[in-house]
Each structure stands twice: as structure tokens, then as C-alpha cells.
Short mmCIF file of C-alpha atoms and ligand atoms in Angstrom, two decimals:
data_model
loop_
_atom_site.label_atom_id
_atom_site.label_comp_id
_atom_site.label_asym_id
_atom_site.label_seq_id
_atom_site.Cartn_x
_atom_site.Cartn_y
_atom_site.Cartn_z
CA MET H 1 -13.65 49.43 -30.06
CA LYS H 2 -10.32 48.95 -28.31
CA ASN H 3 -10.54 49.16 -24.51
CA ILE H 4 -7.17 50.57 -23.49
CA LEU H 5 -5.83 51.08 -19.98
CA VAL H 6 -3.52 54.07 -20.26
CA THR H 7 -1.65 54.69 -17.00
CA GLY H 8 -0.17 57.99 -15.89
CA ALA H 9 -1.98 59.95 -18.58
CA SER H 10 -2.44 63.04 -16.38
CA GLY H 11 1.30 63.73 -16.55
CA PHE H 12 3.21 65.53 -19.29
CA ILE H 13 3.56 62.97 -22.08
CA GLY H 14 0.42 60.96 -21.30
CA SER H 15 -1.84 64.02 -21.31
CA ASN H 16 -0.43 65.18 -24.65
CA TYR H 17 -1.03 61.65 -25.92
CA LEU H 18 -4.67 61.64 -24.78
CA ASN H 19 -5.46 65.15 -26.04
CA HIS H 20 -4.13 64.09 -29.43
CA ILE H 21 -5.36 60.52 -29.71
CA LEU H 22 -8.96 61.02 -28.56
CA ASP H 23 -9.47 63.34 -31.52
CA GLU H 24 -7.75 60.99 -33.94
CA ARG H 25 -9.22 57.63 -32.96
CA ASP H 26 -12.88 57.07 -32.27
CA ASP H 27 -12.18 53.32 -32.04
CA TYR H 28 -10.22 53.81 -28.79
CA ASN H 29 -12.01 53.68 -25.44
CA ILE H 30 -9.46 54.95 -22.93
CA ILE H 31 -9.34 54.44 -19.18
CA ASN H 32 -6.73 56.69 -17.59
CA LEU H 33 -5.49 55.24 -14.29
CA ASP H 34 -3.43 57.88 -12.52
CA LYS H 35 -2.46 58.28 -8.87
CA LEU H 36 -2.25 62.07 -9.24
CA THR H 37 1.14 62.47 -7.62
CA TYR H 38 2.60 65.99 -7.70
CA ALA H 39 3.25 65.36 -11.45
CA GLY H 40 -0.33 64.41 -12.29
CA ASN H 41 -2.44 67.40 -13.29
CA LEU H 42 -6.02 66.91 -14.45
CA GLU H 43 -6.00 70.46 -15.79
CA ASN H 44 -3.80 69.09 -18.62
CA LEU H 45 -6.83 67.12 -19.79
CA LYS H 46 -9.55 69.78 -19.72
CA GLN H 47 -10.10 69.45 -23.47
CA SER H 48 -10.58 65.68 -23.16
CA GLU H 49 -12.38 65.15 -19.86
CA ASN H 50 -15.92 65.17 -21.25
CA LYS H 51 -15.30 62.91 -24.24
CA LYS H 52 -17.45 59.77 -24.33
CA ASN H 53 -14.51 57.46 -25.04
CA TYR H 54 -12.51 58.74 -22.02
CA HIS H 55 -12.75 57.67 -18.37
CA PHE H 56 -10.61 58.79 -15.46
CA VAL H 57 -9.81 56.66 -12.41
CA LYS H 58 -7.71 58.03 -9.57
CA GLY H 59 -5.55 55.18 -8.30
CA ASP H 60 -2.17 53.53 -7.95
CA ILE H 61 -0.79 51.04 -10.48
CA CYS H 62 0.69 49.18 -7.49
CA ASN H 63 -2.85 48.40 -6.25
CA GLY H 64 -3.42 44.91 -7.71
CA GLU H 65 -7.05 44.69 -6.62
CA LEU H 66 -7.94 47.97 -8.27
CA VAL H 67 -6.04 47.11 -11.44
CA ASP H 68 -7.75 43.72 -11.68
CA TYR H 69 -11.17 45.32 -11.05
CA LEU H 70 -10.56 47.79 -13.89
CA PHE H 71 -9.50 45.05 -16.30
CA GLN H 72 -12.75 43.25 -15.54
CA LYS H 73 -15.08 46.24 -15.48
CA PHE H 74 -13.82 47.73 -18.76
CA ASN H 75 -12.85 44.46 -20.44
CA ILE H 76 -9.31 45.80 -20.94
CA LYS H 77 -7.42 44.19 -23.81
CA TYR H 78 -4.64 46.75 -24.24
CA VAL H 79 -2.27 48.58 -21.89
CA ILE H 80 -0.04 51.61 -22.47
CA ASN H 81 2.08 52.21 -19.37
CA PHE H 82 3.19 55.84 -19.04
CA ALA H 83 2.91 55.91 -15.24
CA ALA H 84 6.23 56.50 -13.54
CA GLU H 85 8.18 58.64 -11.19
CA SER H 86 10.12 60.49 -13.87
CA HIS H 87 12.51 63.06 -12.40
CA VAL H 88 16.17 62.08 -12.02
CA ASP H 89 16.94 64.70 -9.33
CA ARG H 90 14.07 63.46 -7.16
CA SER H 91 15.32 59.87 -7.56
CA ILE H 92 18.70 60.97 -6.19
CA LEU H 93 17.04 62.53 -3.15
CA GLY H 94 14.90 59.44 -2.44
CA SER H 95 14.70 56.32 -4.57
CA LYS H 96 12.06 54.15 -2.86
CA VAL H 97 8.98 55.47 -4.62
CA PHE H 98 10.81 55.10 -7.95
CA TYR H 99 11.23 51.36 -7.39
CA GLU H 100 7.68 51.06 -6.04
CA THR H 101 5.96 52.71 -8.99
CA ASN H 102 8.36 51.98 -11.83
CA VAL H 103 9.20 48.38 -10.89
CA ILE H 104 6.46 46.98 -8.62
CA GLY H 105 3.76 48.97 -10.41
CA THR H 106 4.86 47.60 -13.78
CA ASN H 107 4.89 44.11 -12.27
CA VAL H 108 1.29 44.49 -11.07
CA LEU H 109 0.22 45.63 -14.54
CA LEU H 110 2.08 42.80 -16.26
CA GLU H 111 0.71 40.09 -13.94
CA THR H 112 -2.84 41.35 -14.36
CA ALA H 113 -2.42 41.74 -18.10
CA ARG H 114 -1.11 38.18 -18.32
CA ARG H 115 -4.05 36.72 -16.37
CA ARG H 116 -6.55 38.76 -18.36
CA GLU H 117 -4.88 37.84 -21.67
CA VAL H 118 -4.22 41.30 -23.08
CA GLU H 119 -3.57 41.60 -26.79
CA LYS H 120 -0.85 44.25 -26.49
CA PHE H 121 1.13 45.79 -23.64
CA LEU H 122 3.20 48.86 -24.50
CA GLN H 123 5.86 49.89 -22.01
CA VAL H 124 6.90 53.54 -22.33
CA SER H 125 10.60 53.55 -21.50
CA THR H 126 13.51 55.91 -21.91
CA ASP H 127 16.93 56.18 -23.55
CA GLU H 128 18.38 56.67 -20.05
CA VAL H 129 18.36 52.88 -19.56
CA TYR H 130 21.37 52.71 -21.91
CA GLY H 131 23.50 54.83 -19.59
CA SER H 132 25.86 57.51 -20.86
CA LEU H 133 27.67 57.97 -24.19
CA GLY H 134 31.10 59.47 -24.87
CA THR H 135 31.47 62.01 -27.65
CA GLU H 136 30.99 59.34 -30.34
CA GLY H 137 28.22 56.87 -31.19
CA LEU H 138 24.47 56.52 -30.77
CA PHE H 139 22.15 54.31 -28.71
CA THR H 140 20.70 51.49 -30.82
CA GLU H 141 18.27 48.85 -29.56
CA GLU H 142 21.32 46.54 -29.24
CA THR H 143 23.22 48.87 -26.90
CA PRO H 144 23.58 47.07 -23.55
CA ILE H 145 21.38 48.31 -20.72
CA SER H 146 23.61 50.18 -18.27
CA PRO H 147 21.63 52.62 -16.14
CA ASN H 148 23.32 55.07 -13.79
CA SER H 149 20.64 56.80 -11.70
CA PRO H 150 18.01 55.35 -9.37
CA TYR H 151 15.43 56.60 -11.91
CA SER H 152 17.04 54.96 -14.92
CA SER H 153 17.80 51.75 -13.02
CA SER H 154 14.11 51.47 -12.06
CA LYS H 155 13.09 51.96 -15.70
CA ALA H 156 15.70 49.40 -16.81
CA ALA H 157 14.39 46.87 -14.29
CA ALA H 158 10.89 47.36 -15.68
CA ASP H 159 12.15 46.94 -19.26
CA MET H 160 13.82 43.67 -18.37
CA MET H 161 10.69 42.43 -16.65
CA VAL H 162 8.63 43.28 -19.74
CA GLN H 163 11.08 41.28 -21.91
CA ALA H 164 10.98 38.37 -19.45
CA PHE H 165 7.18 38.23 -19.58
CA HIS H 166 7.40 37.99 -23.35
CA HIS H 167 10.11 35.35 -23.28
CA THR H 168 8.56 33.21 -20.54
CA TYR H 169 4.82 33.59 -21.10
CA GLY H 170 4.74 34.76 -24.73
CA MET H 171 3.07 37.99 -23.65
CA PRO H 172 2.50 40.42 -26.55
CA VAL H 173 4.65 43.28 -25.28
CA VAL H 174 6.40 46.16 -27.05
CA THR H 175 8.79 48.69 -25.53
CA THR H 176 9.61 52.22 -26.68
CA ARG H 177 12.74 54.06 -25.56
CA CYS H 178 12.58 57.77 -26.25
CA SER H 179 14.97 60.65 -25.71
CA ASN H 180 14.26 63.92 -23.81
CA ASN H 181 10.83 65.36 -24.54
CA TYR H 182 9.68 68.98 -24.47
CA GLY H 183 6.38 70.70 -25.19
CA PRO H 184 3.17 71.95 -23.55
CA PHE H 185 2.19 70.73 -20.06
CA GLN H 186 5.71 69.71 -18.97
CA PHE H 187 6.08 70.05 -15.21
CA PRO H 188 8.38 72.98 -14.39
CA GLU H 189 10.99 70.88 -12.60
CA LYS H 190 12.42 69.72 -15.96
CA LEU H 191 15.10 71.77 -17.73
CA ILE H 192 13.17 73.51 -20.54
CA PRO H 193 10.06 74.68 -18.61
CA LEU H 194 12.25 75.54 -15.61
CA VAL H 195 14.42 77.81 -17.73
CA ILE H 196 11.39 79.44 -19.40
CA LEU H 197 9.58 80.14 -16.11
CA ASN H 198 12.67 81.25 -14.15
CA SER H 199 13.66 83.59 -16.99
CA LEU H 200 10.19 85.14 -17.03
CA SER H 201 10.32 85.84 -13.31
CA GLY H 202 13.96 86.97 -13.29
CA LYS H 203 15.15 84.00 -11.22
CA LYS H 204 18.57 82.37 -11.59
CA LEU H 205 18.95 79.46 -14.02
CA PRO H 206 20.86 76.64 -12.33
CA VAL H 207 23.24 74.97 -14.79
CA TYR H 208 24.64 71.68 -13.50
CA GLY H 209 28.41 71.20 -13.89
CA ASP H 210 29.90 72.79 -17.00
CA GLY H 211 26.60 72.93 -18.92
CA MET H 212 28.07 70.72 -21.64
CA ASN H 213 25.99 67.61 -20.93
CA VAL H 214 24.20 66.68 -24.12
CA ARG H 215 20.57 65.64 -24.48
CA ASP H 216 18.75 64.61 -27.67
CA TRP H 217 15.51 66.63 -27.76
CA ILE H 218 12.20 65.55 -29.30
CA TYR H 219 8.86 67.36 -29.43
CA VAL H 220 6.27 65.48 -27.37
CA ILE H 221 3.82 65.18 -30.30
CA ASP H 222 6.45 63.36 -32.37
CA HIS H 223 7.05 60.96 -29.47
CA ASN H 224 3.33 60.28 -29.09
CA LYS H 225 2.81 59.65 -32.80
CA ALA H 226 5.60 57.08 -32.60
CA ILE H 227 3.94 55.47 -29.57
CA ASP H 228 0.67 55.13 -31.44
CA LEU H 229 2.44 53.59 -34.41
CA VAL H 230 4.29 51.08 -32.23
CA PHE H 231 1.04 50.33 -30.41
CA GLU H 232 -0.74 49.60 -33.70
CA LYS H 233 2.04 48.07 -35.79
CA GLY H 234 5.08 47.31 -33.62
CA ARG H 235 6.23 43.70 -33.64
CA VAL H 236 5.67 41.98 -30.29
CA GLY H 237 8.76 41.34 -28.22
CA GLU H 238 10.57 44.25 -29.89
CA VAL H 239 12.12 47.44 -28.57
CA TYR H 240 11.90 50.66 -30.63
CA ASN H 241 14.14 53.67 -30.00
CA ILE H 242 12.52 57.05 -30.64
CA GLY H 243 14.51 60.24 -31.20
CA ALA H 244 14.65 63.25 -33.48
CA SER H 245 18.45 63.47 -33.96
CA ASN H 246 18.62 66.77 -32.20
CA GLU H 247 21.56 66.72 -29.81
CA MET H 248 22.35 69.86 -27.88
CA PRO H 249 24.47 70.81 -24.87
CA ASN H 250 22.30 72.16 -22.02
CA ILE H 251 23.94 75.58 -22.06
CA GLN H 252 23.04 76.05 -25.73
CA ILE H 253 19.34 75.45 -25.03
CA ILE H 254 19.43 77.78 -22.05
CA LYS H 255 21.01 80.59 -24.11
CA LEU H 256 18.56 80.03 -26.94
CA ILE H 257 15.58 80.41 -24.57
CA LEU H 258 17.10 83.53 -23.00
CA GLN H 259 17.59 85.01 -26.46
CA TYR H 260 14.02 84.28 -27.52
CA LEU H 261 12.65 85.87 -24.35
CA LYS H 262 15.12 88.80 -24.65
CA LYS H 263 16.50 88.16 -21.16
CA SER H 264 20.06 88.60 -19.92
CA GLU H 265 22.60 85.77 -19.74
CA ASP H 266 23.45 87.15 -16.27
CA LEU H 267 20.62 84.89 -15.03
CA ILE H 268 22.81 81.85 -15.74
CA GLU H 269 24.32 80.37 -12.59
CA TYR H 270 26.69 77.40 -12.74
CA VAL H 271 25.97 75.14 -9.76
CA LYS H 272 27.30 71.87 -8.33
CA ASP H 273 26.88 68.99 -10.77
CA ARG H 274 24.10 66.38 -10.46
CA PRO H 275 25.67 63.29 -8.81
CA GLY H 276 26.31 60.60 -11.44
CA HIS H 277 25.23 63.03 -14.19
CA ASP H 278 25.08 61.19 -17.54
CA ARG H 279 27.23 63.05 -20.06
CA ARG H 280 25.51 62.44 -23.35
CA TYR H 281 22.41 60.76 -24.78
CA ALA H 282 21.84 60.32 -28.52
CA ILE H 283 19.37 58.04 -30.23
CA ASP H 284 19.60 56.04 -33.44
CA SER H 285 15.95 55.75 -34.50
CA SER H 286 16.56 54.00 -37.83
CA LYS H 287 14.69 50.86 -36.71
CA ILE H 288 11.32 52.57 -36.22
CA GLN H 289 11.94 54.70 -39.31
CA ASN H 290 12.75 51.77 -41.59
CA GLU H 291 10.34 49.23 -40.13
CA LEU H 292 7.28 51.34 -39.32
CA GLY H 293 7.81 54.42 -41.47
CA TRP H 294 7.90 56.90 -38.56
CA LYS H 295 9.85 60.12 -38.76
CA PRO H 296 9.79 63.29 -36.67
CA GLU H 297 7.59 65.99 -38.18
CA PHE H 298 8.66 69.01 -36.11
CA SER H 299 11.95 70.85 -36.39
CA PHE H 300 13.53 71.89 -33.10
CA GLU H 301 13.41 75.60 -34.09
CA GLN H 302 9.70 75.43 -34.84
CA ALA H 303 8.70 73.34 -31.82
CA ILE H 304 10.80 75.13 -29.19
CA GLU H 305 9.25 78.45 -30.28
CA HIS H 306 5.82 76.91 -30.08
CA THR H 307 6.65 75.56 -26.61
CA ILE H 308 7.93 78.90 -25.30
CA GLU H 309 4.84 80.64 -26.72
CA TRP H 310 2.63 78.04 -25.05
CA TYR H 311 4.13 78.85 -21.63
CA LEU H 312 3.69 82.57 -22.34
CA GLU H 313 0.04 82.07 -23.30
CA ASN H 314 -0.80 79.67 -20.48
CA LYS H 315 0.35 81.59 -17.41
CA GLN H 316 -2.65 80.41 -15.42
CA TRP H 317 -1.68 76.77 -15.97
CA TRP H 318 1.78 77.18 -14.44
CA GLN H 319 0.78 79.73 -11.84
CA ARG H 320 -1.70 77.19 -10.48
CA ILE H 321 1.17 74.67 -10.24
CA ILE H 322 3.37 77.15 -8.40
CA SER H 323 0.53 77.99 -5.97
CA GLY H 324 -0.47 74.32 -5.57
CA ASP H 325 -4.07 75.09 -6.65
CA TYR H 326 -3.88 72.52 -9.47
CA LEU H 327 -4.03 69.79 -6.84
CA LYS H 328 -7.59 70.86 -5.95
CA TYR H 329 -8.97 70.25 -9.45
CA TYR H 330 -9.77 66.58 -8.79
CA ASN H 331 -12.00 67.39 -5.82
CA LEU H 332 -13.78 70.13 -7.75
CA GLN H 333 -14.41 68.09 -10.90
CA TYR H 334 -14.74 64.51 -9.74
CA ASN H 335 -15.89 64.39 -6.12
CA LYS H 336 -19.07 66.26 -7.02
CA ARG H 337 -20.05 63.64 -9.63
P1 NAD V 401 5.37 62.80 -15.54
O1 NAD V 401 6.14 62.73 -14.27
O2 NAD V 401 5.01 64.13 -16.11
O3 NAD V 401 3.99 62.00 -15.35
C1 NAD V 401 3.89 60.77 -14.69
C2 NAD V 401 2.41 60.46 -14.42
O4 NAD V 401 2.33 59.20 -13.76
C3 NAD V 401 1.73 61.48 -13.49
O5 NAD V 401 0.45 61.80 -13.98
C4 NAD V 401 1.65 60.74 -12.16
O6 NAD V 401 0.54 61.17 -11.35
C5 NAD V 401 1.48 59.30 -12.63
N1 NAD V 401 1.90 58.32 -11.62
C6 NAD V 401 3.05 58.32 -10.91
N2 NAD V 401 3.07 57.27 -10.07
C7 NAD V 401 1.92 56.57 -10.28
C8 NAD V 401 1.37 55.38 -9.74
N3 NAD V 401 2.02 54.69 -8.78
N4 NAD V 401 0.18 54.95 -10.20
C9 NAD V 401 -0.50 55.65 -11.15
N5 NAD V 401 -0.03 56.79 -11.69
C10 NAD V 401 1.17 57.24 -11.26
O7 NAD V 401 6.18 61.92 -16.58
P2 NAD V 401 6.33 62.10 -18.16
O8 NAD V 401 7.47 63.00 -18.44
O9 NAD V 401 5.00 62.36 -18.75
O10 NAD V 401 6.81 60.62 -18.55
C11 NAD V 401 5.86 59.61 -18.89
C12 NAD V 401 6.60 58.32 -19.18
O11 NAD V 401 7.52 58.52 -20.24
C13 NAD V 401 7.44 57.79 -18.01
O12 NAD V 401 7.32 56.39 -17.98
C14 NAD V 401 8.86 58.22 -18.35
O13 NAD V 401 9.79 57.34 -17.79
C15 NAD V 401 8.85 58.13 -19.85
N6 NAD V 401 9.77 59.02 -20.58
C16 NAD V 401 9.81 60.36 -20.32
C17 NAD V 401 10.64 61.20 -21.05
C18 NAD V 401 10.70 62.69 -20.81
O14 NAD V 401 11.54 63.36 -21.41
N7 NAD V 401 9.85 63.26 -19.98
C19 NAD V 401 11.46 60.64 -22.05
C20 NAD V 401 11.40 59.26 -22.30
C21 NAD V 401 10.54 58.47 -21.57
O1 TDX V 402 17.98 72.83 -13.17
C1 TDX V 402 18.50 72.05 -13.98
N1 TDX V 402 19.77 72.33 -14.47
C2 TDX V 402 20.41 71.51 -15.35
O2 TDX V 402 21.54 71.79 -15.76
C3 TDX V 402 17.84 70.85 -14.43
C4 TDX V 402 16.46 70.51 -13.93
C5 TDX V 402 18.50 70.04 -15.33
N2 TDX V 402 19.75 70.34 -15.76
C6 TDX V 402 20.42 69.43 -16.74
C7 TDX V 402 20.45 67.98 -16.34
C8 TDX V 402 20.34 67.28 -17.68
O3 TDX V 402 21.64 67.16 -18.25
O4 TDX V 402 19.61 69.49 -17.93
C9 TDX V 402 19.52 68.20 -18.54
C10 TDX V 402 18.05 67.80 -18.62
O5 TDX V 402 17.60 67.58 -17.30
P1 TDX V 402 16.12 67.07 -16.98
O6 TDX V 402 15.13 67.99 -17.62
O7 TDX V 402 16.01 66.83 -15.51
O8 TDX V 402 16.05 65.71 -17.82
P2 TDX V 402 16.94 64.37 -17.77
O9 TDX V 402 17.61 64.20 -16.48
O10 TDX V 402 17.78 64.34 -19.01
O11 TDX V 402 15.76 63.27 -17.89
C11 TDX V 402 14.61 63.47 -18.77
O12 TDX V 402 14.77 62.80 -19.99
C12 TDX V 402 14.63 61.41 -20.01
C13 TDX V 402 13.31 63.07 -18.10
O13 TDX V 402 13.17 63.73 -16.86
C14 TDX V 402 13.21 61.58 -17.94
O14 TDX V 402 11.95 61.21 -17.40
C15 TDX V 402 13.40 60.93 -19.29
O15 TDX V 402 13.42 59.53 -19.17
#
């Protein structure tokens, strides 16, 4: 049995990871440490919450005493760190909590993991640490780190710290850097769910700048399968880029969603650009493909349809986010225990 501390697994990517992995691996005993910020939603984990090899702890990764207690209590030997403040626009409005969680929080986890002699520490990072590309080229693992937003700079700081702990203490760390994810349970502040939900309720779709900023989209299940592979087989000290080679300008995605939902393009509203808006991200994932045999399984056409259908079929999930009722789920489910 592997006792794994998985942080931030009540958010978008982490909850998809848990819902998938708990069915796949009965040799994993998972402790989800999540602060339940606005982005943490225990309703994402309804299908997993009663599984024997799953435990939930509400708490902050910056709380060293709590983290150390959990390492001891559950004899933690593995860490997968999803926990982060993840939204670029929020980081522009106020950066402090980004540095607290993404930098200090990662430091607390690393220090505890070092003392408790973990066997593997996986840091879930992002392609945004590489900065912005022109019209040519791709991000490889050798591309220099050059972050532009408070969010990406906090993730880059964490990445460097993870590398330093490997270099200095020989800690068995691995880092993944993935491109933009989409899929079920994504919080409706991010582009794809925002466009789906605004279209359904006839609200305007804010397009930053000229709408020609390019992102490289990957279905969340493909990302999580890559994470599990890196966790099991990734070489320590290494960084692995993850991407599905699916670059698209924002306006193209927005029009595609409108078309699928049979809504009018009149909903599109060009607005003031995001300050410091990175122009283009694109990932070269040949390292993980050649070394570990990973490749994306879902085509964009297939997975975006599935995602739109999921939001259509799960109105209650997003209506409870809009009303704020999702925040009450912890008290209902856990305080009574
Ligand atoms: P998310 O915002 O949906 O979820 C983050 C989770 O972390 C939430 O459950 C939140 O409650 C929890 N959290 C926040 N601060 C915490 C703290 N101090 N202590 C404990 N828990 C805390 O984010 P996501 O989109 O699921 O992203 C997960 C990870 O993947 C992040 O590290 C992010 O940087 C990275 N990533 C995201 C994408 C993407 O497209 N969404 C792409 C590449 C990498
Ligand atoms: O209303 C919007 N209008 C718009 O034009 C929003 C919310 C976004 N955009 C643009 C900005 C980006 O070019 O769409 C693109 C995607 O925006 P986001 O969904 O906010 O994602 P991004 O800023 O690219 O960052 C995401 O991918 C990398 C995640 O939020 C990060 O956590 C991840 O590391």
C-alpha cells in the first residue's frame, strides 16, 4: 500500500485525478489535504468520498504542524502537490495568497517531506512558467523559466525550490509542466466553462484583447494519466512537459462552443486585454512520450463535446457554485461525523 498525501484534490484537476485513480489503483491509500478555498469543492468528489482508501482533511499546506502530523499519522511516503491558487486574473488583482500557497506552502511540504524521508514528491506545475512564445517554436524542458504573471512567477519559484531540494538534499522529486486543461468540474472562472455557462444564460462572453492569444488545450484525463505515469516511472530530478499538441486561438474555441450550443456570436464582447497577457503557449511533449510511453488518448473534438455535454447534464453542480451553496457541503458531510 502506498500512503500518498495528495494536496488540493478538491479542485478541478485533483478531483478528476482522485475520481479516476481510486478506481484504478487499490494499492494507493490517499489523504487529500485541501483548504477548501473558493476553488475547492467537495461535491466534485461525491463518487469517491466513501472509498476505504480515501481520507479527507480540511487544512492549509502552509500549516507545518498539521502537515507534519499527517505525515506521522498516515506514515506518508509519497506526495503529489496539486494545491495552488490557480487563476491568473485573480493573481493580477492580489498576489499575496499566490506566494503564500504556491511558494510557502510548497516549502512546508518539501521541508516536511525531507525530514520524513519521502520516496517520491511530485510537483504539479504549469507551462506558464516558461513565459510567452512568439508565433514559432515550442516549450521544451530546456526552455528557460521566464514567468510573466504573479501566478506563473509563484509556480516558477516553487519549481526552482523543488529542483534545489533535489540538488542539495538528493530529494526524490519529479515535476510535471502541463498546458491548459479542460473537462468536468472546472471552476467557471476559467475560459471554457465560463463561455459554456455564459452562453447558456445569454450573458456576454468577454474576449480579452484581440482574441488571438493561443493556448494548447489538453483534456484533464490525459493530464492525470500522465501524472500517474510520472509518479510511478518518472526519473527523479526530472521535469516532464505534458501537452496534447492542440493549439488554438481563444476566439476559435469561443466560436466553436457557441456553434455547438447553437447560440449567436452576438454574445461575443471584446474587452480590455489582461495586463501582461501571454501571447502563446505550446508544448513539446516528446520527452514523456519517448521516455515513458505516454500519449494523449482524447481528440479535442471528442473531449470538448463531452465537456460541453457534462456541463449541460450537471446543471445542479454549477448552479450550486453560482449560489454559493457548494461551500456548505463540508459542514453537512464532515462536521456531523
Ligand atoms: P483549482 O484552483 O481548481 O484547485 C486548487 C485546489 O487547491 C482547490 O481545491 C483549493 O481549495 C486547494 N488549495 C488552494 N490553496 C490551498 C492551501 N493553501 N492549502 C491546501 N489546499 C489549497 O486548480 P486546478 O486547475 O485544479 O490546478 C491544480 C494544479 O495544477 C495547480 O497546481 C495548477 O497550478 C496546476 N495546473 C493547472 C492547469 C490548468 O489548466 N488548470 C494547467 C497546468 C497546471
Ligand atoms: O473571460 C475570459 N476571457 C478571455 O479572453 C477569460 C477567463 C480568459 N480569457 C483568455 C485568457 C487566456 O488567453 O482565455 C485564455 C485562457 O484563460 P484562462 O482560462 O484564465 O487560463 P490561463 O490564463 O491560460 O491559465 C490556465 O492554464 C494554465 C490555468 O488557469 C492555469 O492554472 C494553468 O497553469
